[in-house]
Structure formats: structure tokens, C-alpha cells
Coordinates of C-alpha atoms in Angstrom, one line a residue:
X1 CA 22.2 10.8 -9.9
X2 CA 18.8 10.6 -11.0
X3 CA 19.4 8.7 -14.1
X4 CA 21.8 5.9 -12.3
X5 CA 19.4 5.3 -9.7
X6 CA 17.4 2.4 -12.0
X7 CA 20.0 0.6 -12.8
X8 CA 21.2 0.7 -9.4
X9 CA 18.3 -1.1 -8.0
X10 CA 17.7 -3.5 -10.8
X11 CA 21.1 -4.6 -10.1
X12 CA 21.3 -4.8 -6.4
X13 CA 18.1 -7.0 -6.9
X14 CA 19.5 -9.1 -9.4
X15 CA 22.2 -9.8 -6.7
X16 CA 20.2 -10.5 -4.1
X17 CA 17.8 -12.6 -6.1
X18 CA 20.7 -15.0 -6.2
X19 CA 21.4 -15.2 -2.3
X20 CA 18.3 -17.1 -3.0
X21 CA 20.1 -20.4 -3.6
X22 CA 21.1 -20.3 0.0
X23 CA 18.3 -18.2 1.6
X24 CA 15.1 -19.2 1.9
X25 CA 13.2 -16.0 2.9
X26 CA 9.5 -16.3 2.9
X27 CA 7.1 -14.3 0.9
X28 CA 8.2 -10.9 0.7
X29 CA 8.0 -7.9 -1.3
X30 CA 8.2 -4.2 0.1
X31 CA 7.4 -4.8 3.7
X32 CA 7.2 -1.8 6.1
X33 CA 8.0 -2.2 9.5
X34 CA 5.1 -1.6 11.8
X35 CA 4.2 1.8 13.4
X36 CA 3.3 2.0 17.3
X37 CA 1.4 5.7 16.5
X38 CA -1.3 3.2 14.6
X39 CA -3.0 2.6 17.7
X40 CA -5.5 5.2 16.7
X41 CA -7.0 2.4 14.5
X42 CA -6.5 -0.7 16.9
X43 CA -8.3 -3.3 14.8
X44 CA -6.8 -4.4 11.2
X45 CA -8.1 -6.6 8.5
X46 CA -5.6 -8.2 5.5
X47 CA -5.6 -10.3 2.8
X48 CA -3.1 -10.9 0.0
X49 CA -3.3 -13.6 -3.1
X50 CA 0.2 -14.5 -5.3
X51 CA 0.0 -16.9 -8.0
X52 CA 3.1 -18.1 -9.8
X53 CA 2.0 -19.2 -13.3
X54 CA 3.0 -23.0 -14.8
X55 CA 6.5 -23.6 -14.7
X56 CA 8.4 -26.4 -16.3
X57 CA 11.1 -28.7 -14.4
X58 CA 14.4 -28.6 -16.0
X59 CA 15.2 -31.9 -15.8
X60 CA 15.6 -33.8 -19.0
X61 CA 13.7 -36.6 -16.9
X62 CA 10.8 -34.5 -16.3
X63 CA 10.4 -33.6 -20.0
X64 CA 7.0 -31.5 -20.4
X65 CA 6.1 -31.5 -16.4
X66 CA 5.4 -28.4 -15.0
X67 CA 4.0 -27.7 -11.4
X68 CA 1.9 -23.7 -10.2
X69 CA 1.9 -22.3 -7.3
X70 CA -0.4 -19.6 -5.2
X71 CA -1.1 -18.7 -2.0
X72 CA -3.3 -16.8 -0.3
X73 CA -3.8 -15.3 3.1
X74 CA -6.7 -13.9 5.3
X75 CA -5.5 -12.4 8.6
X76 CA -7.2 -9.9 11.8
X77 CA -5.3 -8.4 14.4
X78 CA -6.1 -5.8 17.1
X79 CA -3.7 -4.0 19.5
X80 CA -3.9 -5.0 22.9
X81 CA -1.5 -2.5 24.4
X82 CA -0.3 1.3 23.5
X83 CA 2.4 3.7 25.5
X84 CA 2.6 7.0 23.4
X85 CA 4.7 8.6 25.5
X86 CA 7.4 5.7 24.7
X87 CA 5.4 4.9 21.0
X88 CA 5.4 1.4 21.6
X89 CA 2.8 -1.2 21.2
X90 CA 1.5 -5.0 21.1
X91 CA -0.9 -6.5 18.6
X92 CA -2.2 -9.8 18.3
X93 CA -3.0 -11.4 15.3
X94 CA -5.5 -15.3 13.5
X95 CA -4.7 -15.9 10.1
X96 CA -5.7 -18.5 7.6
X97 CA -3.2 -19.1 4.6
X98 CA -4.5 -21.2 1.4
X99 CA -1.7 -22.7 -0.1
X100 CA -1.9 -24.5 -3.8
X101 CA 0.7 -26.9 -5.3
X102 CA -0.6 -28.4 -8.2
X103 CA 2.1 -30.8 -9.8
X104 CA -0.1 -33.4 -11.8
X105 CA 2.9 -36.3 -12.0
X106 CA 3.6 -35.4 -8.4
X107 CA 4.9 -39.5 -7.3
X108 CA 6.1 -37.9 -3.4
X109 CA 2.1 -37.0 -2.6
X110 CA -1.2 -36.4 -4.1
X111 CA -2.1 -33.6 -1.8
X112 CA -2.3 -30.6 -4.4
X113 CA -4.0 -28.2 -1.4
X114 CA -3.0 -26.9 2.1
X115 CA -4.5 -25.0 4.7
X116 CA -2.7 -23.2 7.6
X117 CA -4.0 -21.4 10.5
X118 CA -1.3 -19.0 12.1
X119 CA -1.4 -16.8 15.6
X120 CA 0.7 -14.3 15.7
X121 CA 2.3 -12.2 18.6
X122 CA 4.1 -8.3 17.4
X123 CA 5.4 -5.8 19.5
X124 CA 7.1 -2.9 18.4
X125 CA 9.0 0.1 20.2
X126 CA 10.5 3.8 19.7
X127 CA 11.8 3.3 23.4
X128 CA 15.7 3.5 22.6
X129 CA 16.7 7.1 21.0
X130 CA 16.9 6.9 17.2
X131 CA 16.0 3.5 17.0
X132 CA 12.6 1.3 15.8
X133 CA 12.6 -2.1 16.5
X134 CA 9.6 -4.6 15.6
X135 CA 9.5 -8.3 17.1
X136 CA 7.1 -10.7 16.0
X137 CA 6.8 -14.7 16.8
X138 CA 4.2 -16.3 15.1
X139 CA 3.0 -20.2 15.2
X140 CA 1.2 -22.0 12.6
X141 CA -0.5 -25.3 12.1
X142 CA -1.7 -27.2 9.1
X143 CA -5.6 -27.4 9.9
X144 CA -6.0 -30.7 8.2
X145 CA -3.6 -32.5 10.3
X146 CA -3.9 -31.0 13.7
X147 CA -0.8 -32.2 15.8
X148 CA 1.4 -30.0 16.9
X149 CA 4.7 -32.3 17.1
X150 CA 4.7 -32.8 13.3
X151 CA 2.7 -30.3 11.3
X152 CA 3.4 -26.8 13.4
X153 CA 6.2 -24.6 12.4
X154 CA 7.1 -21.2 14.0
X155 CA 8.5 -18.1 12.7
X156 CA 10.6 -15.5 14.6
X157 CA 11.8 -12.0 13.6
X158 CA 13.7 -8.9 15.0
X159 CA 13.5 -6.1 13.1
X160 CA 15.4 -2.7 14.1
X161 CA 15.9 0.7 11.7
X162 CA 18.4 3.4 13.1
X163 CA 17.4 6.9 12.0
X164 CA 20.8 8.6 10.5
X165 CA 19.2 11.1 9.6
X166 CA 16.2 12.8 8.4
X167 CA 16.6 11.2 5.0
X168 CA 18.2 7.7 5.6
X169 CA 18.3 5.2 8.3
X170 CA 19.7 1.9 8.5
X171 CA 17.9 -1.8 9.1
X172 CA 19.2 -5.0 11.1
X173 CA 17.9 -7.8 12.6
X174 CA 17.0 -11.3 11.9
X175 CA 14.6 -13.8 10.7
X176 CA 14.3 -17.4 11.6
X177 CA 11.8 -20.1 10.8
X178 CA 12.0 -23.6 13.0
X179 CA 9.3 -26.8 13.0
X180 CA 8.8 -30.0 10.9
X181 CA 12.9 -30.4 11.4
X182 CA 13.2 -27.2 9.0
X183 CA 15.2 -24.2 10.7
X184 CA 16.6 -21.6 9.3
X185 CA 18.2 -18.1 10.1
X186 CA 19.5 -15.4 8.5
X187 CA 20.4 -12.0 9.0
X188 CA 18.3 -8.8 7.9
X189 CA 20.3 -6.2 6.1
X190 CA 20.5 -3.0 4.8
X191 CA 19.1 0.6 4.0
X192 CA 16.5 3.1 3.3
X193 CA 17.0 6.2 1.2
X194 CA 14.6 9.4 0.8
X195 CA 16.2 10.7 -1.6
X196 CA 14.0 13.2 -2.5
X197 CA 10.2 14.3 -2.5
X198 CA 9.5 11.6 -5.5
X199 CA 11.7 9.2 -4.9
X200 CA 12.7 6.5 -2.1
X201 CA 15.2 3.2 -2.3
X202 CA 14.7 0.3 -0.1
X203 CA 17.5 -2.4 0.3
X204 CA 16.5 -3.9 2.9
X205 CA 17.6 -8.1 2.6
X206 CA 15.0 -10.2 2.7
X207 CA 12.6 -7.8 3.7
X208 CA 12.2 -4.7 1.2
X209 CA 13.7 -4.3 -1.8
X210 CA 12.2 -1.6 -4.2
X211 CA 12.6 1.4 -5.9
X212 CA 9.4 3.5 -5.3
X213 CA 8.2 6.4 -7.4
X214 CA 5.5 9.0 -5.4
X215 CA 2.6 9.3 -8.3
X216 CA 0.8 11.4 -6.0
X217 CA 0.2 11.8 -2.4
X218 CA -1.9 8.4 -2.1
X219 CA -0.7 6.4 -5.5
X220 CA 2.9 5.2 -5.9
X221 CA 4.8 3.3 -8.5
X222 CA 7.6 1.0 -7.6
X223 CA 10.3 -1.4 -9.0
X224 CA 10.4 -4.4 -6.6
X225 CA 12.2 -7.7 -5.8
X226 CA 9.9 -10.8 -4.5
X227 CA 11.7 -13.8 -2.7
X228 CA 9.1 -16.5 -2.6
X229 CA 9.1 -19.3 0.5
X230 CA 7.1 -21.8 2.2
X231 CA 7.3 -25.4 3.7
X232 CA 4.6 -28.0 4.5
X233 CA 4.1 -31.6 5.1
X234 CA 1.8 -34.0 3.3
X235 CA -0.7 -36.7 4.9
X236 CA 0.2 -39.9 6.0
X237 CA -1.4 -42.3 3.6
X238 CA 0.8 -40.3 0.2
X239 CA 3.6 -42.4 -1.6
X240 CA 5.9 -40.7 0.9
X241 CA 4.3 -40.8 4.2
X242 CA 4.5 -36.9 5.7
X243 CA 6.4 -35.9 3.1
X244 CA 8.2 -32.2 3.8
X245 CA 8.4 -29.8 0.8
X246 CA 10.0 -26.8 0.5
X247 CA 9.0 -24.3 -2.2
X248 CA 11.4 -21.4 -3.0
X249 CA 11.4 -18.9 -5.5
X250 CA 12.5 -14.9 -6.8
X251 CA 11.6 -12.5 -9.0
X252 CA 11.7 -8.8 -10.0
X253 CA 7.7 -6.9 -10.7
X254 CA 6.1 -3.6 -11.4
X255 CA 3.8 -2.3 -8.6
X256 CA 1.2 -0.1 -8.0
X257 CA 0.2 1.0 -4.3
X258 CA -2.6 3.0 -3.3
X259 CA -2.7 4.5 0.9
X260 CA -5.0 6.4 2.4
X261 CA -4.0 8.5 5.6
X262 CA -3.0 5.5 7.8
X263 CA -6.2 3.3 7.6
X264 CA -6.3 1.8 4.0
X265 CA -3.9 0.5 2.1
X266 CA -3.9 -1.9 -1.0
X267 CA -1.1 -2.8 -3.5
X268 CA -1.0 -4.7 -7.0
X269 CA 1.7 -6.4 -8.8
X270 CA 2.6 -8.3 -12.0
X271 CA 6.0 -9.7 -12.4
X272 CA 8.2 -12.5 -13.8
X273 CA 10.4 -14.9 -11.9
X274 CA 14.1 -15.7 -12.4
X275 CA 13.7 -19.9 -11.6
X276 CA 13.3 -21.5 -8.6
X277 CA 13.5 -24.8 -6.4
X278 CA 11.7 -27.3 -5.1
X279 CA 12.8 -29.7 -2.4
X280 CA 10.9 -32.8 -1.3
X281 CA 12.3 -35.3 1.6
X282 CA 10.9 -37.6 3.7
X283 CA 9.7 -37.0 6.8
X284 CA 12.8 -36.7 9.1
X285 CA 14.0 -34.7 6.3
X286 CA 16.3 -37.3 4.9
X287 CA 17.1 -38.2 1.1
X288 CA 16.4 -34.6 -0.2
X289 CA 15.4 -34.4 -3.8
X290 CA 16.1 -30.8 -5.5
X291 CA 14.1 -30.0 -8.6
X292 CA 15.1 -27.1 -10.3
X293 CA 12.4 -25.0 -12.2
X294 CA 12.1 -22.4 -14.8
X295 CA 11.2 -18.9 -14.9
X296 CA 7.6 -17.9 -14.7
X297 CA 4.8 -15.0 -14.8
X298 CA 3.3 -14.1 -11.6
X299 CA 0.8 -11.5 -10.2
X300 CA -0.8 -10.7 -6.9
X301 CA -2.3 -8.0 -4.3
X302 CA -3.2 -7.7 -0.9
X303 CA -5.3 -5.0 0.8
X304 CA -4.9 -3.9 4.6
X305 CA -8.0 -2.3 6.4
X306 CA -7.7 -0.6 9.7
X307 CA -10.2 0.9 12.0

């Protein structure tokens, strides 16, 4: 079993790397569903950085373009209600996210930068027998053109795990991102499996896909899938007035995660992705233009702080 288990992963990953042509599913890497016992540490501090190295445009027309991509992300939260007896909480959450595209020939906009400021609502419940479920609903708004009607978007998710057993549960839900005439929904799928002291498997679509190895109690190794997404709208006074684009992206990395009881954790990465897309259109959305692009080296981190 133990020998299979590899090769497994990698090609569940593989697949669901590919759903990406359809799917657009945010940032993600191994997300964990949040824990309503936290509320010993009410306050919590994060920040993450990915940066997706140069990649070149396939198209023979855009011969020796390339465009880069990064984002990072500053957010504080702090519960604002706890029942233990039903281990169930609510936390509110500011966050700030940095966002660079920098495409040099770019002749949709000029804007290589965006900033976003984001509030975010999560509540999360042990309530029903056997079952965790998370909810979050979270607005944000480009900072550089405040008004709501055309640069806010909003994110949704349900989240739910059913505990099987003491070794495997089961994930569904959904997650669904609306605003700037964008909307999408898709369903979240899958599994987590304990499958012994060392090991555990995650395949959880979009949200957690990995293969993690326990190093020792606080370091742990893990095989992971990363499905890249984002949207924004350019200015008014670019090429293409408020032009939308839509960056989407995959890819398979090594990690390295460090926890400490339940108040710090931090996590490292360095993968490669598999080719991606982006989509420009004009500002009802209309006329889209897909430019496929090749595969690329990426790395990133992020850090959570609770107290």
C-alpha cells in the first residue's frame, strides 16, 4: 500500500489540474478547514506571498512575450463569538492583497499593479453530530478605484467534512465567486485519509490536494497540487476602458510546514506549473480574448500567528 500511495496522488493531481480548463478555483494549496476550539487564541495575524516566474505566450503572434505573476496577502481577524458546548464560532476578518501583472506589450491596459482590500465574515460549527461545516462570505474592493458597482467582487463558500470514522471523513460543499459580471460556482469534493501515524491524503477538489508526510511532531513534508485564480479590472483611461482579466493557473510543488500547538503556523513551497490562461474582455465582459501560456517555476509561503 505504502509504495502505491505516491503515484496515487501525483495522478489524482494531474487529473484534477486539468478540471482547470473549466474551473477557475482561486488560490489554493492544502487548506484546512477552520477549528471552532481555536477560540483560546481569538486574535490571528496572516500573510502569504506566491510568485509565478516569467512565462511565455504560446501564440506564434506573441513570439518572445512573456507576462509574471505574484500576489501577496496581509490579513487580521478576531473571533467575535464562541459556544463550546456546541464548538461553534464566528470570526471577522481586513485584508489587503497585492496583486502584480507585469506583461510589458500588454495593448488591453498599462496597469501592471493592483491593490484589494477584502472583509471577510466566517462561521464555523460542530452543532450537527459527525459533521463540520465552515461558511465564509467575503467582499473585496479594488482600493484604487473605490466604487462598489464596478470594482467589488464577492466570494462565497460552504464547506462541510463528515467524520466516517476515526481515520477518514468525507468533504462537500461549494465555492462561488460573483462581481465585475464574473460568477462562478462549483462544487467542493472529496476526502481525507489518516492512513497511518506518518502519513495523511487529502483530495479534497479545489480546496486540498496533498500528500503529507509527518517529519516530526511540528515539521511535515507534503506533495501538493496549487490551482491559481484571480480577476480584476483595469482604470478607465487604459486602451480598454475597465478592462476585466482573469488569471488562471495549476501546478504540482514540494512543501515544507512547520505548527506549533495551535498558535503558529508557517509553510514554504517551490513548485512548477503545468500552463495556464489568461482572459482579457472589455468591461461588460464581451469579446473575450484567451491567451494561453506556458509552464513556469513558482515559489511562495505564508505564516499564520494567533494569540
Amino acid at each position: 500500500m505504502k509504495r502505491i500511495i505516491p503515484s496515487f496522488i501525483l495522478t489524482f493531481m494531474l487529473a484534477a489540474s486539468s478540471l482547470m480548463a473549466d474551473l477557475d478555483s482561486g488560490i489554493f494549496g492544502s487548506e484546512k478547514m477552520a477549528k471552532p476550539q481555536d477560540a483560546a487564541y481569538p486574535f490571528s495575524v496572516y500573510a502569504s506571498y506566491d510568485n509565478v516566474c516569467s512565462s511565455n505566450f504560446q501564440d506564434k503572434k506573441l513570439k518572445n512575450q512573456s507576462q509574471r505573476y505574484s500576489e501577496a496577502e496581509a490579513e487580521v481577524g478576531a473571533i467575535f463569538y464562541h459556544n463550546a458546548c456546541y464548538q461553534e464560532g464566528a470570526k471577522a476578518k481586513i485584508g489587503y492583497t497585492y496583486t502584480v501583472f507585469d506583461w510589458k506589450q500588454n495593448p488591453f491596459f498599462h496597469q501592471d499593479h493592483f491593490n484589494m482590500a477584502s472583509i471577510e465574515l466566517g462561521f464555523a460549527t460542530k452543532r450537527v453530530t459527525d459533521w463540520l461545516w465552515q461558511a465564509n462570505i467575503s467582499m473585496n474592493v479594488d482600493t484604487d478605484h473605490f466604487q462598489i458597482n464596478k470594482y467589488a467582487n464577492y466570494d462565497f463558500l460552504l464547506w462541510g467534512r463528515y467524520d466516517w470514522n476515526c481515520a477518514i471523513g468525507f468533504h462537500t460543499g461549494f465555492l462561488a465567486y460573483t462581481g465585475m459580471k464574473v460568477d462562478r460556482v462549483w462544487p467542493i469534493i472529496g476526502f481525507d485519509w489518516c492512513i497511518n501515524r506518518k502519513w495523511k491524503l487529502n483530495a479534497i477538489f479545489p480546496m486540498n490536494m496533498s500528500l503529507v508526510y509527518k517529519v516530526t511532531p511540528a515539521f511535515s513534508a507534503s506533495l501538493a497540487g496549487r490551482l491559481f485564480y484571480n480577476r480584476y479590472r483595469a482604470g478607465s483611461h487604459e486602451p480598454v476602458p475597465q478592462a476585466i482579466f482573469e488569471y488562471q493557473n495549476r501546478g504540482l510543488e514540494l512543501g515544507l510546514s512547520y505548527e506549533c500547538a495551535s498558535w503558529l503556523s508557517a509553510n514554504a513551497h517551490l513548485g512548477y506549473t503545468f500552463g495556464g490562461q489568461t482572459t482579457f474582455s472589455n468591461k461588460n465582459r464581451h469579446h473575450r480574448q484567451h491567451l494561453d501560456i506556458d509552464g513556469a517555476c513558482y515559489f511562495g509561503g505564508n505564516v499564520s500567528v494567533k494569540f
